[in-house]
Amino acid sequence: MHELAITEGVVAAVTDRLPDAKVTSVRLEIGALSGVVADSVRFCFDLVTEGTALAGATLEITEPPASCRCRACGAEFAPDWPILLCPCGSADVAVLSGADLRILSVQVA
Amino acid sequence: MCATCGCDGPGAIVHDVIGPGAAHHGHDHDHDHVHDHVLAPSDDRTVVLQQKVLAKNDAIADRNRAFLAGRGVVMVNLMSSPGAGKTTLLERTARDLAGRPRIGVIEGDQETALDASRISAAGCPVVQINTGAGCHLDAEMVAAALARLDPAAGSVVVVENVGNLVCPALFDLGESRRIVLASVTEGEDKPVKYPHMFARADLVLISKVDLLPYLTFDLDRYEADLARIAPNAARLKVSATSGDGLADWYGWLASLGQTAAATTA
């Protein structure tokens, strides 16, 4: 259940950046390859934000799918997680998107 | 409350294996953030942050890496499920290598210093971290443990993470190599069930191979799955009981020790 620590990290990062703000909404990006379960973050969010400047804030999560580029043949493809294998057979691939875990923006009152 | 490890509650405790009482780890929380005091009083407004959630952990991990590089020390992050044999392998390794290369150990468990006592008895400097409710180690806990361990130049620090094939995968500790150990008694389906953990491994140790004659473990399927999920990871089959494969494991560790020594030279 690392999503609890992840959600605490979100609250800490937002309150560090905006120490005097009352936050009414938080937008997160949780990529398909990030290793974090969006539903678990939703589950934790109200609990973790209670008593903080984020209390009562709404949570919006975008979940971009994974995309990769093959370094052997140059093709871009959507990997069939968990196997990041290019259709050409090469395993030498770069992840283009879907690995990120980011706070995109917040709404402040 | 510390958002990373949850201390100031029943949180992470770093302590030496020998000695009275467990000391709380030191916190040097940075507050060098920019204060945005330009908030409009009326309507809600959007503040774009575009910030990695794990930015704080990753920054501390980078500091750990710089500290280790400065000392010529290499750190590895050893992860597995509970009971896979991490501590047993480290005990045997410490006894067999007897300081060549020098090994220091950071033990992570929710509670007790049982593992640290075993490692200490095998002749290794060791620091125990108790995470309390925490399911993984993070960079801040390891920073405190490194300060306590005070590893010697040219040594290899092995971080034995909390037994868990899920959560530790996400947290960079400042290591230069990630090792995933999986025992044959756990079954051959672990790489496909826990791909996040295996996909980021530099070395996969298949442990307890002395038990293979008594199991239906499909080694071919296991290796085929690993080749697809972690194509770049080295693979070694070992048994801390029979000694099978340990020479290769020691060779792998020795090459790390040489890397560490070379950076100090």
mmCIF file of C-alpha atoms in Angstrom:
data_model
loop_
_atom_site.group_PDB
_atom_site.id
_atom_site.type_symbol
_atom_site.label_atom_id
_atom_site.label_comp_id
_atom_site.label_asym_id
_atom_site.label_seq_id
_atom_site.Cartn_x
_atom_site.Cartn_y
_atom_site.Cartn_z
ATOM 1 C CA MET A 1 0.000 0.000 0.000
ATOM 2 C CA HIS A 2 2.625 2.518 -1.073
ATOM 3 C CA GLU A 3 -0.253 4.659 -2.371
ATOM 4 C CA LEU A 4 -0.637 6.007 1.174
ATOM 5 C CA ALA A 5 2.958 7.305 1.147
ATOM 6 C CA ILE A 6 2.432 8.545 -2.426
ATOM 7 C CA THR A 7 -0.703 10.470 -1.422
ATOM 8 C CA GLU A 8 1.103 11.926 1.597
ATOM 9 C CA GLY A 9 3.833 12.996 -0.818
ATOM 10 C CA VAL A 10 1.244 14.835 -2.908
ATOM 11 C CA VAL A 11 -0.044 16.748 0.128
ATOM 12 C CA ALA A 12 3.490 17.600 1.274
ATOM 13 C CA ALA A 13 4.547 18.782 -2.185
ATOM 14 C CA VAL A 14 1.469 20.995 -2.605
ATOM 15 C CA THR A 15 1.657 22.522 0.880
ATOM 16 C CA ASP A 16 5.401 23.140 0.417
ATOM 17 C CA ARG A 17 4.837 24.969 -2.845
ATOM 18 C CA LEU A 18 1.694 26.839 -1.768
ATOM 19 C CA PRO A 19 1.952 27.173 2.005
ATOM 20 C CA ASP A 20 -0.786 29.782 2.386
ATOM 21 C CA ALA A 21 -3.292 28.447 -0.107
ATOM 22 C CA LYS A 22 -6.622 26.767 0.443
ATOM 23 C CA VAL A 23 -6.600 24.087 -2.212
ATOM 24 C CA THR A 24 -9.958 23.176 -3.721
ATOM 25 C CA SER A 25 -8.892 20.765 -6.453
ATOM 26 C CA VAL A 26 -5.871 18.637 -7.345
ATOM 27 C CA ARG A 27 -5.006 17.186 -10.760
ATOM 28 C CA LEU A 28 -2.665 14.207 -10.839
ATOM 29 C CA GLU A 29 -1.171 12.206 -13.668
ATOM 30 C CA ILE A 30 -0.728 8.520 -12.871
ATOM 31 C CA GLY A 31 0.775 6.759 -15.870
ATOM 32 C CA ALA A 32 -0.074 3.165 -16.720
ATOM 33 C CA LEU A 33 3.546 2.145 -16.034
ATOM 34 C CA SER A 34 3.996 4.232 -12.880
ATOM 35 C CA GLY A 35 3.340 1.370 -10.475
ATOM 36 C CA VAL A 36 0.656 3.324 -8.646
ATOM 37 C CA VAL A 37 -3.021 2.348 -8.547
ATOM 38 C CA ALA A 38 -5.218 5.389 -9.133
ATOM 39 C CA ASP A 39 -8.151 3.901 -7.226
ATOM 40 C CA SER A 40 -5.956 3.372 -4.167
ATOM 41 C CA VAL A 41 -4.879 7.019 -4.270
ATOM 42 C CA ARG A 42 -8.558 8.038 -4.491
ATOM 43 C CA PHE A 43 -9.268 5.816 -1.507
ATOM 44 C CA CYS A 44 -6.487 7.431 0.562
ATOM 45 C CA PHE A 45 -7.004 11.007 -0.517
ATOM 46 C CA ASP A 46 -9.766 12.149 1.860
ATOM 47 C CA LEU A 47 -8.054 10.473 4.793
ATOM 48 C CA VAL A 48 -4.641 11.959 4.075
ATOM 49 C CA THR A 49 -5.908 15.480 3.316
ATOM 50 C CA GLU A 50 -8.009 15.734 6.469
ATOM 51 C CA GLY A 51 -6.724 18.585 8.626
ATOM 52 C CA THR A 52 -4.544 19.983 5.821
ATOM 53 C CA ALA A 53 -4.986 22.852 3.362
ATOM 54 C CA LEU A 54 -6.219 20.218 0.893
ATOM 55 C CA ALA A 55 -9.117 19.068 3.062
ATOM 56 C CA GLY A 56 -12.296 18.746 1.022
ATOM 57 C CA ALA A 57 -10.460 19.241 -2.278
ATOM 58 C CA THR A 58 -11.643 17.290 -5.294
ATOM 59 C CA LEU A 59 -9.223 14.903 -6.941
ATOM 60 C CA GLU A 60 -8.932 14.491 -10.688
ATOM 61 C CA ILE A 61 -6.646 11.790 -12.039
ATOM 62 C CA THR A 62 -5.594 11.377 -15.655
ATOM 63 C CA GLU A 63 -4.130 7.995 -16.540
ATOM 64 C CA PRO A 64 -2.118 8.208 -19.767
ATOM 65 C CA PRO A 65 -1.524 4.869 -21.464
ATOM 66 C CA ALA A 66 1.976 3.574 -22.093
ATOM 67 C CA SER A 67 3.822 4.203 -25.322
ATOM 68 C CA CYS A 68 7.294 3.074 -26.329
ATOM 69 C CA ARG A 69 9.793 3.549 -29.139
ATOM 70 C CA CYS A 70 11.961 0.692 -30.348
ATOM 71 C CA ARG A 71 15.644 1.591 -30.521
ATOM 72 C CA ALA A 72 16.259 -1.195 -33.033
ATOM 73 C CA CYS A 73 13.635 -0.473 -35.702
ATOM 74 C CA GLY A 74 12.422 2.975 -34.640
ATOM 75 C CA ALA A 75 8.754 1.985 -34.437
ATOM 76 C CA GLU A 76 6.470 3.567 -31.842
ATOM 77 C CA PHE A 77 4.066 1.121 -30.228
ATOM 78 C CA ALA A 78 1.723 0.613 -27.274
ATOM 79 C CA PRO A 79 3.323 -2.094 -25.163
ATOM 80 C CA ASP A 80 1.369 -5.052 -23.904
ATOM 81 C CA TRP A 81 2.296 -4.490 -20.242
ATOM 82 C CA PRO A 82 4.138 -6.050 -18.480
ATOM 83 C CA ILE A 83 6.200 -7.000 -21.491
ATOM 84 C CA LEU A 84 7.877 -4.016 -23.127
ATOM 85 C CA LEU A 85 8.699 -5.869 -26.322
ATOM 86 C CA CYS A 86 8.578 -4.296 -29.789
ATOM 87 C CA PRO A 87 6.568 -6.243 -32.394
ATOM 88 C CA CYS A 88 9.910 -6.609 -34.279
ATOM 89 C CA GLY A 89 11.164 -8.720 -31.367
ATOM 90 C CA SER A 90 13.588 -6.210 -29.841
ATOM 91 C CA ALA A 91 13.551 -5.596 -26.092
ATOM 92 C CA ASP A 92 15.696 -2.484 -26.471
ATOM 93 C CA VAL A 93 12.897 0.027 -26.088
ATOM 94 C CA ALA A 94 12.527 3.533 -24.650
ATOM 95 C CA VAL A 95 9.397 4.419 -22.701
ATOM 96 C CA LEU A 96 7.934 7.589 -24.216
ATOM 97 C CA SER A 97 4.961 8.026 -21.903
ATOM 98 C CA GLY A 98 2.970 6.327 -19.203
ATOM 99 C CA ALA A 99 5.758 6.101 -16.614
ATOM 100 C CA ASP A 100 5.149 9.448 -14.922
ATOM 101 C CA LEU A 101 3.609 10.175 -11.572
ATOM 102 C CA ARG A 102 3.074 13.923 -11.388
ATOM 103 C CA ILE A 103 1.072 16.670 -9.785
ATOM 104 C CA LEU A 104 -0.153 18.592 -12.826
ATOM 105 C CA SER A 105 -1.929 21.495 -11.188
ATOM 106 C CA VAL A 106 -4.092 22.596 -8.289
ATOM 107 C CA GLN A 107 -7.011 24.984 -7.925
ATOM 108 C CA VAL A 108 -6.686 27.411 -5.048
ATOM 109 C CA ALA A 109 -9.467 29.455 -3.473
ATOM 110 C CA MET B 1 4.226 14.356 10.406
ATOM 111 C CA CYS B 2 6.950 13.487 7.968
ATOM 112 C CA ALA B 3 5.083 12.708 4.769
ATOM 113 C CA THR B 4 7.696 10.327 3.483
ATOM 114 C CA CYS B 5 8.151 7.914 6.345
ATOM 115 C CA GLY B 6 5.366 8.904 8.697
ATOM 116 C CA CYS B 7 7.660 9.503 11.668
ATOM 117 C CA ASP B 8 6.506 11.664 14.544
ATOM 118 C CA GLY B 9 4.047 8.903 15.010
ATOM 119 C CA PRO B 10 4.796 5.212 15.223
ATOM 120 C CA GLY B 11 7.157 5.748 12.335
ATOM 121 C CA ALA B 12 10.543 4.756 11.008
ATOM 122 C CA ILE B 13 13.292 4.164 13.502
ATOM 123 C CA VAL B 14 16.937 3.751 12.604
ATOM 124 C CA HIS B 15 19.121 2.045 15.132
ATOM 125 C CA ASP B 16 22.317 0.107 15.556
ATOM 126 C CA VAL B 17 21.891 -3.557 16.285
ATOM 127 C CA ILE B 18 23.922 -3.371 19.455
ATOM 128 C CA GLY B 19 23.284 -0.776 22.088
ATOM 129 C CA PRO B 20 20.428 0.354 24.219
ATOM 130 C CA GLY B 21 17.320 1.902 22.865
ATOM 131 C CA ALA B 22 16.393 2.877 19.371
ATOM 132 C CA ALA B 23 17.301 6.340 18.247
ATOM 133 C CA HIS B 24 14.984 8.347 16.068
ATOM 134 C CA HIS B 25 16.578 9.301 12.829
ATOM 135 C CA GLY B 26 17.603 12.906 12.292
ATOM 136 C CA HIS B 27 15.491 14.994 10.017
ATOM 137 C CA ASP B 28 16.885 17.859 8.042
ATOM 138 C CA HIS B 29 13.766 18.815 6.174
ATOM 139 C CA ASP B 30 14.544 21.336 3.506
ATOM 140 C CA HIS B 31 12.233 24.266 3.225
ATOM 141 C CA ASP B 32 13.959 26.108 0.435
ATOM 142 C CA HIS B 33 10.748 26.227 -1.563
ATOM 143 C CA VAL B 34 9.391 29.291 -3.219
ATOM 144 C CA HIS B 35 6.487 30.844 -1.390
ATOM 145 C CA ASP B 36 3.814 31.954 -3.781
ATOM 146 C CA HIS B 37 2.011 34.742 -1.955
ATOM 147 C CA VAL B 38 0.164 36.040 -4.972
ATOM 148 C CA LEU B 39 -3.123 34.266 -4.499
ATOM 149 C CA ALA B 40 -6.202 35.959 -5.778
ATOM 150 C CA PRO B 41 -8.641 36.448 -2.911
ATOM 151 C CA SER B 42 -11.822 35.804 -4.861
ATOM 152 C CA ASP B 43 -12.194 33.193 -7.584
ATOM 153 C CA ASP B 44 -10.416 29.857 -7.609
ATOM 154 C CA ARG B 45 -7.379 29.913 -9.822
ATOM 155 C CA THR B 46 -5.250 27.189 -11.275
ATOM 156 C CA VAL B 47 -1.621 26.857 -10.247
ATOM 157 C CA VAL B 48 0.383 24.681 -12.610
ATOM 158 C CA LEU B 49 2.851 22.568 -10.658
ATOM 159 C CA GLN B 50 4.041 19.878 -13.118
ATOM 160 C CA GLN B 51 5.964 18.285 -10.287
ATOM 161 C CA LYS B 52 6.934 14.658 -9.805
ATOM 162 C CA VAL B 53 5.191 13.232 -6.755
ATOM 163 C CA LEU B 54 8.390 11.460 -5.711
ATOM 164 C CA ALA B 55 10.593 14.513 -6.388
ATOM 165 C CA LYS B 56 11.556 14.857 -2.731
ATOM 166 C CA ASN B 57 12.485 11.192 -2.357
ATOM 167 C CA ASP B 58 14.395 11.263 -5.638
ATOM 168 C CA ALA B 59 16.353 14.372 -4.592
ATOM 169 C CA ILE B 60 17.404 12.683 -1.332
ATOM 170 C CA ALA B 61 18.298 9.518 -3.287
ATOM 171 C CA ASP B 62 20.538 11.626 -5.539
ATOM 172 C CA ARG B 63 22.190 13.081 -2.433
ATOM 173 C CA ASN B 64 22.775 9.533 -1.133
ATOM 174 C CA ARG B 65 24.324 8.586 -4.474
ATOM 175 C CA ALA B 66 26.642 11.612 -4.392
ATOM 176 C CA PHE B 67 27.643 10.839 -0.782
ATOM 177 C CA LEU B 68 28.455 7.226 -1.724
ATOM 178 C CA ALA B 69 30.334 8.193 -4.889
ATOM 179 C CA GLY B 70 32.393 10.671 -2.888
ATOM 180 C CA ARG B 71 33.442 7.882 -0.571
ATOM 181 C CA GLY B 72 33.992 5.299 -3.283
ATOM 182 C CA VAL B 73 31.191 3.113 -1.934
ATOM 183 C CA VAL B 74 28.715 1.180 -4.082
ATOM 184 C CA MET B 75 25.200 0.539 -2.731
ATOM 185 C CA VAL B 76 22.793 -2.143 -3.901
ATOM 186 C CA ASN B 77 19.093 -2.443 -3.116
ATOM 187 C CA LEU B 78 18.167 -6.072 -2.378
ATOM 188 C CA MET B 79 14.450 -6.787 -2.656
ATOM 189 C CA SER B 80 12.279 -9.887 -2.398
ATOM 190 C CA SER B 81 9.139 -11.239 -0.819
ATOM 191 C CA PRO B 82 9.338 -12.136 2.900
ATOM 192 C CA GLY B 83 11.125 -15.413 3.529
ATOM 193 C CA ALA B 84 12.844 -15.631 0.135
ATOM 194 C CA GLY B 85 16.229 -15.889 1.836
ATOM 195 C CA LYS B 86 17.770 -12.402 1.695
ATOM 196 C CA THR B 87 19.214 -12.510 5.190
ATOM 197 C CA THR B 88 20.427 -16.109 4.901
ATOM 198 C CA LEU B 89 22.233 -15.286 1.670
ATOM 199 C CA LEU B 90 23.822 -12.198 3.242
ATOM 200 C CA GLU B 91 24.915 -14.167 6.331
ATOM 201 C CA ARG B 92 26.644 -16.769 4.194
ATOM 202 C CA THR B 93 28.107 -14.083 1.923
ATOM 203 C CA ALA B 94 29.566 -12.163 4.869
ATOM 204 C CA ARG B 95 31.142 -15.321 6.310
ATOM 205 C CA ASP B 96 32.535 -16.574 2.991
ATOM 206 C CA LEU B 97 33.924 -13.247 1.774
ATOM 207 C CA ALA B 98 35.310 -12.253 5.177
ATOM 208 C CA GLY B 99 35.821 -8.634 4.212
ATOM 209 C CA ARG B 100 36.879 -9.032 0.543
ATOM 210 C CA PRO B 101 35.129 -6.905 -0.517
ATOM 211 C CA ARG B 102 34.055 -5.218 2.692
ATOM 212 C CA ILE B 103 30.294 -5.295 3.028
ATOM 213 C CA GLY B 104 28.041 -3.138 5.166
ATOM 214 C CA VAL B 105 24.343 -3.915 5.537
ATOM 215 C CA ILE B 106 21.269 -1.756 6.088
ATOM 216 C CA GLU B 107 18.385 -3.934 7.262
ATOM 217 C CA GLY B 108 14.791 -2.875 6.681
ATOM 218 C CA ASP B 109 11.933 -4.534 8.558
ATOM 219 C CA GLN B 110 8.683 -3.328 10.028
ATOM 220 C CA GLU B 111 9.742 -4.430 13.505
ATOM 221 C CA THR B 112 12.596 -6.086 15.434
ATOM 222 C CA ALA B 113 16.361 -6.143 15.005
ATOM 223 C CA LEU B 114 16.409 -9.919 14.454
ATOM 224 C CA ASP B 115 17.939 -9.717 10.983
ATOM 225 C CA ALA B 116 20.539 -7.139 12.025
ATOM 226 C CA SER B 117 21.579 -9.435 14.890
ATOM 227 C CA ARG B 118 22.112 -12.296 12.422
ATOM 228 C CA ILE B 119 24.176 -10.111 10.073
ATOM 229 C CA SER B 120 26.196 -8.708 12.960
ATOM 230 C CA ALA B 121 26.935 -12.238 14.171
ATOM 231 C CA ALA B 122 28.255 -12.989 10.672
ATOM 232 C CA GLY B 123 30.809 -10.210 11.124
ATOM 233 C CA CYS B 124 29.278 -7.353 9.120
ATOM 234 C CA PRO B 125 28.694 -3.778 10.194
ATOM 235 C CA VAL B 126 24.920 -3.357 10.139
ATOM 236 C CA VAL B 127 22.245 -0.753 10.853
ATOM 237 C CA GLN B 128 18.598 -1.715 11.324
ATOM 238 C CA ILE B 129 15.717 0.440 10.120
ATOM 239 C CA ASN B 130 12.288 -0.331 11.540
ATOM 240 C CA THR B 131 9.607 1.180 9.356
ATOM 241 C CA GLY B 132 6.744 0.653 11.795
ATOM 242 C CA ALA B 133 3.657 0.511 9.597
ATOM 243 C CA GLY B 134 5.722 1.322 6.487
ATOM 244 C CA CYS B 135 5.868 -1.246 3.694
ATOM 245 C CA HIS B 136 9.105 -0.037 2.053
ATOM 246 C CA LEU B 137 12.305 1.894 2.681
ATOM 247 C CA ASP B 138 12.664 5.392 1.280
ATOM 248 C CA ALA B 139 15.675 7.558 0.547
ATOM 249 C CA GLU B 140 15.388 9.598 3.737
ATOM 250 C CA MET B 141 15.468 6.518 5.962
ATOM 251 C CA VAL B 142 18.494 5.226 4.078
ATOM 252 C CA ALA B 143 20.247 8.612 4.362
ATOM 253 C CA ALA B 144 19.947 8.384 8.140
ATOM 254 C CA ALA B 145 21.129 4.771 8.132
ATOM 255 C CA LEU B 146 24.126 5.599 5.907
ATOM 256 C CA ALA B 147 25.205 8.320 8.324
ATOM 257 C CA ARG B 148 25.049 5.727 11.099
ATOM 258 C CA LEU B 149 26.740 2.958 9.109
ATOM 259 C CA ASP B 150 29.612 5.249 8.009
ATOM 260 C CA PRO B 151 30.702 2.840 5.236
ATOM 261 C CA ALA B 152 34.418 2.494 4.489
ATOM 262 C CA ALA B 153 35.915 3.496 1.127
ATOM 263 C CA GLY B 154 35.861 0.650 -1.369
ATOM 264 C CA SER B 155 33.086 -1.189 0.454
ATOM 265 C CA VAL B 156 29.739 -2.407 -0.828
ATOM 266 C CA VAL B 157 26.579 -1.448 1.076
ATOM 267 C CA VAL B 158 23.704 -3.897 0.719
ATOM 268 C CA VAL B 159 20.289 -2.510 1.626
ATOM 269 C CA GLU B 160 18.001 -5.388 2.549
ATOM 270 C CA ASN B 161 14.644 -3.832 1.832
ATOM 271 C CA VAL B 162 11.382 -4.699 3.583
ATOM 272 C CA GLY B 163 10.170 -8.083 2.318
ATOM 273 C CA ASN B 164 7.612 -7.020 -0.286
ATOM 274 C CA LEU B 165 7.506 -7.431 -4.071
ATOM 275 C CA VAL B 166 5.291 -4.387 -4.637
ATOM 276 C CA CYS B 167 6.046 -1.141 -2.810
ATOM 277 C CA PRO B 168 9.874 -1.044 -2.692
ATOM 278 C CA ALA B 169 9.979 -1.047 -6.512
ATOM 279 C CA LEU B 170 8.942 2.609 -6.624
ATOM 280 C CA PHE B 171 11.391 4.190 -4.217
ATOM 281 C CA ASP B 172 14.894 5.098 -5.362
ATOM 282 C CA LEU B 173 17.226 4.871 -2.372
ATOM 283 C CA GLY B 174 20.374 6.115 -4.138
ATOM 284 C CA GLU B 175 21.541 2.634 -5.072
ATOM 285 C CA SER B 176 23.616 1.903 -8.157
ATOM 286 C CA ARG B 177 22.198 -1.609 -8.660
ATOM 287 C CA ARG B 178 18.872 -3.283 -7.938
ATOM 288 C CA ILE B 179 18.805 -6.944 -7.055
ATOM 289 C CA VAL B 180 15.591 -8.958 -6.918
ATOM 290 C CA LEU B 181 15.835 -12.295 -5.158
ATOM 291 C CA ALA B 182 13.097 -14.851 -5.755
ATOM 292 C CA SER B 183 13.133 -18.316 -4.261
ATOM 293 C CA VAL B 184 12.021 -21.402 -6.131
ATOM 294 C CA THR B 185 9.545 -22.230 -3.338
ATOM 295 C CA GLU B 186 7.537 -19.141 -4.307
ATOM 296 C CA GLY B 187 6.675 -20.584 -7.708
ATOM 297 C CA GLU B 188 7.688 -19.636 -11.221
ATOM 298 C CA ASP B 189 4.934 -17.084 -11.735
ATOM 299 C CA LYS B 190 6.456 -14.266 -9.649
ATOM 300 C CA PRO B 191 7.964 -12.240 -12.541
ATOM 301 C CA VAL B 192 4.637 -12.048 -14.379
ATOM 302 C CA LYS B 193 2.707 -11.361 -11.163
ATOM 303 C CA TYR B 194 5.045 -8.600 -9.945
ATOM 304 C CA PRO B 195 6.439 -7.139 -13.170
ATOM 305 C CA HIS B 196 7.185 -3.664 -11.753
ATOM 306 C CA MET B 197 9.667 -5.193 -9.353
ATOM 307 C CA PHE B 198 11.379 -7.491 -11.854
ATOM 308 C CA ALA B 199 11.384 -5.031 -14.771
ATOM 309 C CA ARG B 200 13.692 -2.661 -12.881
ATOM 310 C CA ALA B 201 16.168 -5.298 -11.681
ATOM 311 C CA ASP B 202 19.828 -5.282 -12.703
ATOM 312 C CA LEU B 203 20.310 -8.762 -11.246
ATOM 313 C CA VAL B 204 17.768 -11.483 -10.477
ATOM 314 C CA LEU B 205 18.923 -14.091 -7.966
ATOM 315 C CA ILE B 206 16.967 -17.329 -8.105
ATOM 316 C CA SER B 207 17.461 -18.716 -4.598
ATOM 317 C CA LYS B 208 17.026 -22.027 -2.776
ATOM 318 C CA VAL B 209 17.872 -23.951 -5.954
ATOM 319 C CA ASP B 210 18.973 -26.893 -3.776
ATOM 320 C CA LEU B 211 15.225 -27.528 -3.303
ATOM 321 C CA LEU B 212 14.477 -27.868 -7.046
ATOM 322 C CA PRO B 213 14.457 -31.708 -6.959
ATOM 323 C CA TYR B 214 11.545 -31.586 -4.503
ATOM 324 C CA LEU B 215 9.433 -29.019 -6.352
ATOM 325 C CA THR B 216 7.475 -28.728 -9.585
ATOM 326 C CA PHE B 217 9.109 -25.340 -10.285
ATOM 327 C CA ASP B 218 9.251 -24.770 -14.058
ATOM 328 C CA LEU B 219 12.679 -23.166 -14.449
ATOM 329 C CA ASP B 220 12.376 -22.876 -18.247
ATOM 330 C CA ARG B 221 9.136 -20.922 -17.989
ATOM 331 C CA TYR B 222 10.596 -18.741 -15.250
ATOM 332 C CA GLU B 223 13.648 -17.895 -17.350
ATOM 333 C CA ALA B 224 11.521 -17.264 -20.440
ATOM 334 C CA ASP B 225 9.248 -14.859 -18.515
ATOM 335 C CA LEU B 226 12.259 -13.074 -17.041
ATOM 336 C CA ALA B 227 13.816 -12.703 -20.481
ATOM 337 C CA ARG B 228 10.687 -10.884 -21.644
ATOM 338 C CA ILE B 229 10.048 -8.751 -18.541
ATOM 339 C CA ALA B 230 13.635 -7.955 -17.565
ATOM 340 C CA PRO B 231 15.640 -8.558 -20.753
ATOM 341 C CA ASN B 232 18.649 -6.632 -19.504
ATOM 342 C CA ALA B 233 18.879 -8.161 -16.018
ATOM 343 C CA ALA B 234 21.658 -10.607 -15.196
ATOM 344 C CA ARG B 235 20.426 -13.902 -13.737
ATOM 345 C CA LEU B 236 22.135 -16.184 -11.224
ATOM 346 C CA LYS B 237 20.892 -19.375 -9.573
ATOM 347 C CA VAL B 238 22.077 -19.706 -5.982
ATOM 348 C CA SER B 239 21.652 -21.684 -2.791
ATOM 349 C CA ALA B 240 22.995 -20.352 0.497
ATOM 350 C CA THR B 241 22.529 -23.861 1.931
ATOM 351 C CA SER B 242 24.366 -25.993 -0.643
ATOM 352 C CA GLY B 243 26.641 -23.227 -1.929
ATOM 353 C CA ASP B 244 25.467 -23.700 -5.537
ATOM 354 C CA GLY B 245 26.104 -20.606 -7.656
ATOM 355 C CA LEU B 246 27.662 -18.604 -4.842
ATOM 356 C CA ALA B 247 30.991 -18.220 -6.669
ATOM 357 C CA ASP B 248 29.163 -16.359 -9.454
ATOM 358 C CA TRP B 249 27.327 -14.186 -6.925
ATOM 359 C CA TYR B 250 30.604 -13.360 -5.184
ATOM 360 C CA GLY B 251 32.152 -12.549 -8.555
ATOM 361 C CA TRP B 252 29.297 -10.143 -9.260
ATOM 362 C CA LEU B 253 29.773 -8.491 -5.852
ATOM 363 C CA ALA B 254 33.552 -8.351 -6.273
ATOM 364 C CA SER B 255 33.193 -6.526 -9.577
ATOM 365 C CA LEU B 256 31.038 -3.962 -7.748
ATOM 366 C CA GLY B 257 33.694 -3.677 -5.042
ATOM 367 C CA GLN B 258 36.295 -3.027 -7.732
ATOM 368 C CA THR B 259 34.053 -0.345 -9.192
ATOM 369 C CA ALA B 260 33.857 1.234 -5.747
ATOM 370 C CA ALA B 261 37.624 1.058 -5.242
ATOM 371 C CA ALA B 262 38.262 2.506 -8.703
ATOM 372 C CA THR B 263 36.142 5.568 -7.963
ATOM 373 C CA THR B 264 38.241 6.353 -4.882
ATOM 374 C CA ALA B 265 41.556 5.767 -6.655
#
